[in-house]
Amino acid sequence: MTSKKIIIVSGASSGFGAMTVRGLADAGHVVYAGMRDITGRNTAAAREAAEYSRAHGVDLRPIEMDVSSQESVDAAVAAVVTEHGRIDVVVHNAGHMVLGPLEAFTPEQLASVYDTNAVSTQRLNRAVLPHLRGQRDGLVVWVGSSSTRGGTPPYLGPYFAAKAAEDSLAVSYAAELARFGIDTVIVVPGSFTTGTNHFANAGHPAGHDVAAAYEELYGDLMPQVAAKLADLAPADADPSEVARVIVRVVGTPKGRRPFRVHIDPADDGAETVNRVGDLVRREFYRRVELEDLLGPALS
């Protein structure tokens, strides 16, 4: 019997987010699919989520939540708490990829990529964590990227840097929330060249002259990377496995959840590096006698 949880997921209009909210709803949870502009650009995505809920007899609710706005995030969280009196799980999934030579991005563009992929998680945490801390219970799931530790091809620098910042936030939050009984899981997808909109919806640098200068020597870079990534991944690589992993994590009892889970069909090396980094973290916490911060308080 599934223990029904109240869950809010950011960036749920497409890709991993849309797959995740459907999977969690199918598992019997009450799921709020956070997306911005549900009466405008994401009208179709919101309608599809509501139609999925009706067609499958599950509880999936699109909710307006623009992670670039603290006011919007606060309103979404407040609406969920008013409706149910609690939130059990928050899934940080919102993200945006950009493609191009790093130098060609303006500082403002770089800041924007950081805002979407890293700073936005702080807005959502500041809205939801007071409720989880008050409950002395909850789960924070961070959808990261293998690019933070694995092989990283050029022309994705702003995105990789922002996802690395998100990972650092997740690791720090894990320890700081542990004594409140709040669990943390970092889900690490690798590159999926089909089944998501990451590459199709990617942004590009504003410095066109700079980008053109790089194109003289790197003009075939992105097609080469895309082709090689596709070759590295097995034919049955399925991005919906990310959603299935999140569903399993949510359904696992507190104290038995993994700290980090990789779903990396191309095996870019991130799992090896993270294994070492997480081992160093555990050993350091033991050396400074903070072992209790390695997992959530259970009482």
Tab-separated table of N, CA, C and O in Angstrom, residues 98-105 154-156 203-205 207-225:
chain	number	residue	atom	x	y	z
A	98	VAL	N	22.171	25.759	-22.326
A	98	VAL	CA	22.619	26.682	-23.368
A	98	VAL	C	23.794	26.051	-24.113
A	98	VAL	O	24.541	25.252	-23.551
A	99	LEU	N	23.929	26.418	-25.371
A	99	LEU	CA	24.973	25.869	-26.230
A	99	LEU	C	25.768	26.997	-26.877
A	99	LEU	O	25.183	27.961	-27.385
A	100	GLY	N	27.082	26.857	-26.862
A	100	GLY	CA	27.915	27.836	-27.547
A	100	GLY	C	29.220	28.061	-26.812
A	100	GLY	O	29.391	27.619	-25.671
A	101	PRO	N	30.179	28.748	-27.447
A	101	PRO	CA	31.459	29.023	-26.791
A	101	PRO	C	31.250	29.923	-25.577
A	101	PRO	O	30.519	30.915	-25.635
A	102	LEU	N	31.900	29.569	-24.495
A	102	LEU	CA	31.674	30.248	-23.219
A	102	LEU	C	31.913	31.752	-23.315
A	102	LEU	O	31.152	32.563	-22.765
A	103	GLU	N	32.964	32.160	-24.006
A	103	GLU	CA	33.299	33.581	-24.103
A	103	GLU	C	32.192	34.399	-24.747
A	103	GLU	O	32.052	35.599	-24.476
A	104	ALA	N	31.383	33.769	-25.596
A	104	ALA	CA	30.366	34.497	-26.348
A	104	ALA	C	29.124	34.825	-25.529
A	104	ALA	O	28.275	35.611	-25.965
A	105	PHE	N	28.991	34.243	-24.345
A	105	PHE	CA	27.857	34.551	-23.475
A	105	PHE	C	28.158	35.815	-22.675
A	105	PHE	O	29.253	35.975	-22.135
A	154	PRO	N	33.194	20.625	-24.695
A	154	PRO	CA	33.086	22.091	-24.757
A	154	PRO	C	31.702	22.540	-25.232
A	154	PRO	O	30.873	21.743	-25.647
A	155	TYR	N	31.502	23.843	-25.163
A	155	TYR	CA	30.312	24.531	-25.661
A	155	TYR	C	29.080	24.359	-24.767
A	155	TYR	O	27.973	24.680	-25.165
A	156	LEU	N	29.257	23.825	-23.568
A	156	LEU	CA	28.153	23.708	-22.610
A	156	LEU	C	28.555	24.294	-21.257
A	156	LEU	O	27.957	23.973	-20.225
A	203	GLY	N	19.424	27.556	-25.187
A	203	GLY	CA	19.707	28.945	-25.530
A	203	GLY	C	21.066	29.080	-26.204
A	203	GLY	O	21.876	28.141	-26.213
A	204	HIS	N	21.325	30.254	-26.751
A	204	HIS	CA	22.561	30.496	-27.494
A	204	HIS	C	23.158	31.845	-27.080
A	204	HIS	O	22.462	32.721	-26.573
A	205	PRO	N	24.462	32.033	-27.290
A	205	PRO	CA	25.115	33.254	-26.819
A	205	PRO	C	24.709	34.486	-27.609
A	205	PRO	O	24.395	34.406	-28.798
A	207	GLY	N	26.816	37.025	-28.004
A	207	GLY	CA	27.998	37.549	-28.679
A	207	GLY	C	28.234	36.858	-30.012
A	207	GLY	O	29.099	35.967	-30.136
A	208	HIS	N	27.491	37.261	-31.019
A	208	HIS	CA	27.537	36.570	-32.309
A	208	HIS	C	28.904	36.671	-32.974
A	208	HIS	O	29.368	35.700	-33.602
A	209	ASP	N	29.564	37.808	-32.868
A	209	ASP	CA	30.884	37.962	-33.480
A	209	ASP	C	31.897	37.020	-32.824
A	209	ASP	O	32.726	36.397	-33.511
A	210	VAL	N	31.832	36.923	-31.503
A	210	VAL	CA	32.731	36.012	-30.795
A	210	VAL	C	32.426	34.572	-31.182
A	210	VAL	O	33.341	33.772	-31.459
A	211	ALA	N	31.143	34.230	-31.230
A	211	ALA	CA	30.756	32.861	-31.606
A	211	ALA	C	31.252	32.537	-33.011
A	211	ALA	O	31.724	31.418	-33.274
A	212	ALA	N	31.172	33.511	-33.921
A	212	ALA	CA	31.621	33.285	-35.294
A	212	ALA	C	33.124	33.022	-35.344
A	212	ALA	O	33.597	32.188	-36.133
A	213	ALA	N	33.882	33.701	-34.494
A	213	ALA	CA	35.331	33.476	-34.460
A	213	ALA	C	35.652	32.056	-34.020
A	213	ALA	O	36.562	31.408	-34.557
A	214	TYR	N	34.901	31.548	-33.072
A	214	TYR	CA	35.119	30.173	-32.613
A	214	TYR	C	34.688	29.161	-33.672
A	214	TYR	O	35.283	28.080	-33.792
A	215	GLU	N	33.655	29.507	-34.418
A	215	GLU	CA	33.149	28.578	-35.426
A	215	GLU	C	34.206	28.253	-36.475
A	215	GLU	O	34.169	27.182	-37.090
A	216	GLU	N	35.173	29.148	-36.688
A	216	GLU	CA	36.208	28.892	-37.683
A	216	GLU	C	37.028	27.650	-37.327
A	216	GLU	O	37.481	26.920	-38.209
A	217	LEU	N	37.218	27.397	-36.028
A	217	LEU	CA	38.013	26.248	-35.594
A	217	LEU	C	37.174	25.138	-34.959
A	217	LEU	O	37.635	24.001	-34.855
A	218	TYR	N	35.962	25.478	-34.520
A	218	TYR	CA	35.138	24.511	-33.788
A	218	TYR	C	33.780	24.284	-34.463
A	218	TYR	O	32.843	23.822	-33.831
A	219	GLY	N	33.691	24.601	-35.734
A	219	GLY	CA	32.403	24.556	-36.415
A	219	GLY	C	31.723	23.203	-36.400
A	219	GLY	O	30.495	23.118	-36.441
A	220	ASP	N	32.499	22.135	-36.349
A	220	ASP	CA	31.898	20.796	-36.377
A	220	ASP	C	31.795	20.179	-34.989
A	220	ASP	O	31.485	19.003	-34.837
A	221	LEU	N	32.020	20.983	-33.956
A	221	LEU	CA	32.104	20.435	-32.600
A	221	LEU	C	30.786	19.830	-32.130
A	221	LEU	O	30.734	18.661	-31.719
A	222	MET	N	29.698	20.609	-32.146
A	222	MET	CA	28.439	20.119	-31.584
A	222	MET	C	27.878	18.925	-32.346
A	222	MET	O	27.420	17.958	-31.729
A	223	PRO	N	27.892	18.921	-33.692
A	223	PRO	CA	27.439	17.707	-34.377
A	223	PRO	C	28.282	16.485	-34.016
A	223	PRO	O	27.752	15.370	-33.860
A	224	GLN	N	29.600	16.687	-33.842
A	224	GLN	CA	30.470	15.578	-33.459
A	224	GLN	C	30.122	15.062	-32.064
A	224	GLN	O	30.001	13.856	-31.842
A	225	VAL	N	29.945	15.993	-31.112
A	225	VAL	CA	29.613	15.595	-29.738
A	225	VAL	C	28.279	14.866	-29.709
A	225	VAL	O	28.135	13.813	-29.071
